[in-house]
């Protein structure tokens, strides 16, 4: 605890505040130890480390640092902009999935019989929701959601050899994770990451886009949040 406070320059005004922060620090440390134990056992695809937010709980973190607003709040944004933002990267990646795997998924899903009552649920090891997503343990043991239209599965695993057949590991297309600081600008980071990754995927070129321009110039609320559709539309209107 002393090392953590010194390293991250933590100073608390009262003994009561430090006691509260220490409790949250211990909770986070337990979570990190458990996650890293599972990582070493090969049960998780990632490990965790303490950072400057280690003395905050999830609710505090979300309140202070998340700035993504719902696209439903964009009354003037075209519906097609919202749809494009959601499938911007997904449609391109879906094309990389092997055709035979897609045929197998189609065949498996089409062979599932609907349960009585018309609820939209399927049996035989898979499930279907009204939104059109499937999970099928018999095809992909690690589970996941599959769109009826794109039939995709995105997975990040510890080793490529552990990827399920037909899965796509797109880490090679993405830039390193960045720290947005004390600004609710996650929408700007998400949009630029999607475009950078898609550009790398299609043209095999690394580009770096400005998050600051989106925070300052797009029709968002700056560090108080923004929406994906609104931000994508801002880029499109300027020739992006």
Short mmCIF file of C-alpha atoms in Angstrom, two decimals:
data_model
loop_
_atom_site.label_atom_id
_atom_site.label_comp_id
_atom_site.label_asym_id
_atom_site.label_seq_id
_atom_site.Cartn_x
_atom_site.Cartn_y
_atom_site.Cartn_z
CA UNK A 1 0.00 0.00 0.00
CA UNK A 2 2.86 2.38 0.85
CA UNK A 3 4.65 1.50 -2.39
CA UNK A 4 1.44 2.04 -4.38
CA UNK A 5 0.83 5.46 -2.80
CA UNK A 6 4.39 6.58 -3.41
CA UNK A 7 4.53 5.33 -7.00
CA UNK A 8 1.23 6.97 -8.01
CA UNK A 9 1.68 10.08 -5.82
CA UNK A 10 -1.43 9.40 -3.76
CA UNK A 11 -2.21 11.79 -0.92
CA UNK A 12 -5.38 11.60 1.14
CA UNK A 13 -6.73 14.50 3.17
CA UNK A 14 -8.09 12.49 6.12
CA UNK A 15 -7.48 9.15 7.83
CA UNK A 16 -11.06 8.22 6.98
CA UNK A 17 -10.50 8.78 3.27
CA UNK A 18 -7.31 6.70 3.32
CA UNK A 19 -9.10 3.88 5.10
CA UNK A 20 -11.82 3.91 2.43
CA UNK A 21 -9.25 3.93 -0.39
CA UNK A 22 -7.28 1.13 1.22
CA UNK A 23 -10.40 -1.03 1.31
CA UNK A 24 -11.01 -0.48 -2.40
CA UNK A 25 -7.33 -1.09 -3.11
CA UNK A 26 -7.49 -4.47 -1.34
CA UNK A 27 -10.63 -5.46 -3.28
CA UNK A 28 -8.94 -4.61 -6.57
CA UNK A 29 -5.75 -6.41 -5.57
CA UNK A 30 -7.72 -9.59 -4.83
CA UNK A 31 -9.38 -9.36 -8.25
CA UNK A 32 -5.99 -8.90 -9.95
CA UNK A 33 -4.41 -11.85 -8.14
CA UNK A 34 -7.33 -14.11 -9.05
CA UNK A 35 -7.31 -13.00 -12.70
CA UNK A 36 -3.55 -13.50 -13.02
CA UNK A 37 -3.78 -16.94 -11.41
CA UNK A 38 -6.34 -17.90 -14.05
CA UNK A 39 -4.08 -16.42 -16.73
CA UNK A 40 -1.17 -18.60 -15.61
CA UNK A 41 -3.46 -21.64 -15.73
CA UNK A 42 -4.44 -20.76 -19.29
CA UNK A 43 -8.03 -19.97 -18.28
CA UNK A 44 -7.80 -16.29 -19.22
CA UNK A 45 -6.34 -14.57 -22.27
CA UNK A 46 -5.04 -11.54 -20.36
CA UNK A 47 -3.32 -10.54 -17.15
CA UNK A 48 -3.86 -7.47 -14.98
CA UNK A 49 -1.72 -4.91 -13.19
CA UNK A 50 -2.33 -2.14 -10.69
CA UNK A 51 -2.54 1.38 -12.08
CA UNK A 52 -3.46 4.83 -10.81
CA UNK A 53 -7.11 3.77 -10.52
CA UNK A 54 -6.37 0.96 -8.06
CA UNK A 55 -7.94 2.85 -5.15
CA UNK A 56 -11.25 3.40 -6.97
CA UNK A 57 -14.21 1.07 -7.38
CA UNK A 58 -15.96 0.44 -10.69
CA UNK A 59 -18.77 2.90 -10.02
CA UNK A 60 -16.32 5.74 -9.37
CA UNK A 61 -14.28 4.85 -12.43
CA UNK A 62 -17.35 4.88 -14.67
CA UNK A 63 -18.60 8.16 -13.25
CA UNK A 64 -15.28 9.96 -13.71
CA UNK A 65 -13.75 8.42 -16.80
CA UNK A 66 -16.37 6.96 -19.13
CA UNK A 67 -17.89 9.37 -21.63
CA UNK A 68 -19.74 7.21 -24.14
CA UNK A 69 -23.35 8.32 -24.55
CA UNK A 70 -26.09 6.34 -26.24
CA UNK A 71 -26.61 6.93 -29.95
CA UNK A 72 -30.31 7.18 -29.10
CA UNK A 73 -29.51 10.63 -27.68
CA UNK A 74 -28.58 11.87 -31.15
CA UNK A 75 -31.95 13.14 -32.30
CA UNK A 76 -30.56 14.67 -35.49
CA UNK A 77 -28.17 11.91 -36.52
CA UNK A 78 -29.31 9.67 -39.41
CA UNK A 79 -30.17 6.10 -38.45
CA UNK A 80 -27.77 4.76 -41.07
CA UNK A 81 -24.89 6.48 -39.27
CA UNK A 82 -25.67 4.54 -36.10
CA UNK A 83 -25.81 1.26 -37.99
CA UNK A 84 -22.54 1.95 -39.77
CA UNK A 85 -20.77 2.73 -36.50
CA UNK A 86 -21.81 -0.63 -35.07
CA UNK A 87 -20.68 -2.67 -38.05
CA UNK A 88 -17.76 -0.48 -39.13
CA UNK A 89 -15.06 -2.99 -38.25
CA UNK A 90 -17.16 -6.12 -37.96
CA UNK A 91 -18.16 -6.50 -41.60
CA UNK A 92 -14.56 -6.31 -42.79
CA UNK A 93 -13.33 -8.86 -40.28
CA UNK A 94 -16.20 -11.22 -41.07
CA UNK A 95 -14.87 -11.63 -44.61
CA UNK A 96 -11.75 -13.26 -43.20
CA UNK A 97 -13.67 -16.22 -41.81
CA UNK A 98 -13.22 -19.38 -43.81
CA UNK A 99 -16.14 -20.14 -46.16
CA UNK A 100 -16.36 -23.75 -45.06
CA UNK A 101 -16.71 -22.70 -41.42
CA UNK A 102 -19.53 -20.33 -42.34
CA UNK A 103 -21.27 -23.10 -44.25
CA UNK A 104 -20.95 -25.36 -41.23
CA UNK A 105 -22.43 -22.70 -38.95
CA UNK A 106 -25.28 -22.07 -41.39
CA UNK A 107 -26.01 -25.77 -41.64
CA UNK A 108 -25.95 -26.22 -37.88
CA UNK A 109 -28.18 -23.22 -37.19
CA UNK A 110 -30.67 -24.07 -39.93
CA UNK A 111 -30.97 -27.58 -38.52
CA UNK A 112 -32.03 -26.42 -35.07
CA UNK A 113 -35.71 -26.84 -34.33
CA UNK A 114 -37.73 -24.11 -32.72
CA UNK A 115 -39.07 -24.76 -29.26
CA UNK A 116 -42.87 -24.81 -28.84
CA UNK A 117 -44.46 -21.47 -28.10
CA UNK A 118 -42.67 -19.35 -30.71
CA UNK A 119 -40.35 -17.74 -28.19
CA UNK A 120 -37.48 -17.57 -30.66
CA UNK A 121 -35.31 -20.02 -28.70
CA UNK A 122 -33.58 -23.04 -30.19
CA UNK A 123 -32.45 -26.24 -28.54
CA UNK A 124 -29.75 -28.78 -29.45
CA UNK A 125 -26.82 -27.07 -27.77
CA UNK A 126 -27.35 -23.55 -29.11
CA UNK A 127 -29.58 -20.60 -28.37
CA UNK A 128 -31.16 -17.88 -30.45
CA UNK A 129 -32.36 -14.53 -29.22
CA UNK A 130 -34.75 -12.16 -30.94
CA UNK A 131 -31.74 -9.98 -31.81
CA UNK A 132 -30.38 -12.74 -34.05
CA UNK A 133 -27.35 -13.86 -32.02
CA UNK A 134 -26.34 -17.44 -31.42
CA UNK A 135 -24.10 -19.31 -29.05
CA UNK A 136 -23.03 -22.80 -29.99
CA UNK A 137 -20.71 -24.77 -27.75
CA UNK A 138 -20.53 -27.63 -30.22
CA UNK A 139 -18.86 -25.41 -32.85
CA UNK A 140 -16.74 -23.17 -30.66
CA UNK A 141 -15.96 -24.59 -27.20
CA UNK A 142 -14.99 -21.20 -25.81
CA UNK A 143 -18.46 -19.84 -26.56
CA UNK A 144 -19.31 -16.46 -28.05
CA UNK A 145 -21.98 -14.57 -29.97
CA UNK A 146 -22.56 -14.95 -33.67
CA UNK A 147 -24.54 -12.62 -35.87
CA UNK A 148 -26.94 -14.30 -38.33
CA UNK A 149 -25.69 -11.91 -41.03
CA UNK A 150 -21.94 -11.81 -40.49
CA UNK A 151 -21.37 -15.09 -38.62
CA UNK A 152 -18.37 -13.79 -36.85
CA UNK A 153 -16.50 -14.63 -33.70
CA UNK A 154 -13.87 -12.34 -32.27
CA UNK A 155 -11.51 -13.80 -29.72
CA UNK A 156 -8.34 -12.77 -27.96
CA UNK A 157 -6.55 -15.76 -26.53
CA UNK A 158 -3.19 -16.30 -24.93
CA UNK A 159 -1.80 -18.25 -27.87
CA UNK A 160 -2.86 -18.39 -31.51
CA UNK A 161 -2.91 -22.18 -31.31
CA UNK A 162 -5.77 -21.93 -28.80
CA UNK A 163 -7.99 -19.96 -31.16
CA UNK A 164 -11.11 -21.83 -32.22
CA UNK A 165 -11.29 -22.76 -35.87
CA UNK A 166 -12.90 -19.90 -37.74
CA UNK A 167 -12.14 -17.31 -35.04
CA UNK A 168 -10.39 -14.06 -35.88
CA UNK A 169 -7.61 -12.59 -33.74
CA UNK A 170 -7.39 -8.94 -34.78
CA UNK A 171 -4.78 -7.77 -32.25
CA UNK A 172 -2.25 -7.54 -35.08
CA UNK A 173 -4.33 -4.75 -36.63
CA UNK A 174 -4.77 -2.64 -33.51
CA UNK A 175 -2.62 0.11 -31.99
CA UNK A 176 -1.37 -0.24 -28.38
CA UNK A 177 -3.88 0.66 -25.67
CA UNK A 178 -3.66 4.31 -24.63
CA UNK A 179 -4.54 6.21 -21.48
CA UNK A 180 -7.25 8.84 -21.93
CA UNK A 181 -6.33 10.54 -18.66
CA UNK A 182 -8.95 12.40 -16.64
CA UNK A 183 -11.18 13.10 -19.62
CA UNK A 184 -14.41 11.34 -20.57
CA UNK A 185 -13.23 10.93 -24.14
CA UNK A 186 -13.57 7.17 -24.60
CA UNK A 187 -15.80 7.79 -27.64
CA UNK A 188 -12.89 9.51 -29.42
CA UNK A 189 -10.48 6.70 -28.56
CA UNK A 190 -13.00 4.05 -29.68
CA UNK A 191 -13.69 5.71 -33.04
CA UNK A 192 -10.05 6.37 -33.90
CA UNK A 193 -9.09 2.82 -32.87
CA UNK A 194 -11.79 1.35 -35.12
CA UNK A 195 -10.63 3.41 -38.11
CA UNK A 196 -6.93 2.78 -37.46
CA UNK A 197 -7.57 -0.97 -37.16
CA UNK A 198 -9.67 -1.08 -40.32
CA UNK A 199 -7.03 0.89 -42.25
CA UNK A 200 -4.34 -1.54 -41.11
CA UNK A 201 -6.58 -4.49 -42.02
CA UNK A 202 -7.37 -3.25 -45.53
CA UNK A 203 -4.16 -1.45 -46.55
CA UNK A 204 -1.58 -2.92 -44.15
CA UNK A 205 -0.53 0.59 -43.14
CA UNK A 206 -0.25 2.05 -39.66
CA UNK A 207 -1.90 5.44 -39.22
CA UNK A 208 -2.37 7.59 -36.13
CA UNK A 209 -5.51 9.72 -35.82
CA UNK A 210 -6.07 12.64 -33.48
CA UNK A 211 -8.34 12.01 -30.51
CA UNK A 212 -7.89 15.63 -29.48
CA UNK A 213 -9.47 16.89 -32.70
CA UNK A 214 -12.58 14.81 -32.03
CA UNK A 215 -12.77 16.05 -28.44
CA UNK A 216 -12.32 19.70 -29.48
CA UNK A 217 -14.08 19.90 -32.84
CA UNK A 218 -16.72 17.18 -33.20
CA UNK A 219 -20.32 17.90 -32.06
CA UNK A 220 -19.70 16.12 -28.76
CA UNK A 221 -19.48 17.33 -25.19
CA UNK A 222 -15.70 17.23 -25.08
CA UNK A 223 -14.45 15.61 -21.89
CA UNK A 224 -18.04 15.19 -20.73
CA UNK A 225 -18.76 12.49 -23.30
CA UNK A 226 -19.87 11.85 -26.85
CA UNK A 227 -21.50 9.26 -29.10
CA UNK A 228 -20.10 6.89 -31.69
CA UNK A 229 -22.57 7.70 -34.47
CA UNK A 230 -22.15 11.44 -34.04
CA UNK A 231 -18.36 11.13 -34.11
CA UNK A 232 -18.26 8.83 -37.14
CA UNK A 233 -20.60 11.23 -38.94
CA UNK A 234 -18.30 14.17 -38.16
CA UNK A 235 -15.39 12.33 -39.80
CA UNK A 236 -17.50 11.31 -42.82
CA UNK A 237 -18.66 14.88 -43.44
CA UNK A 238 -15.02 15.94 -43.64
CA UNK A 239 -14.02 13.33 -46.19
CA UNK A 240 -12.97 10.57 -43.80
#
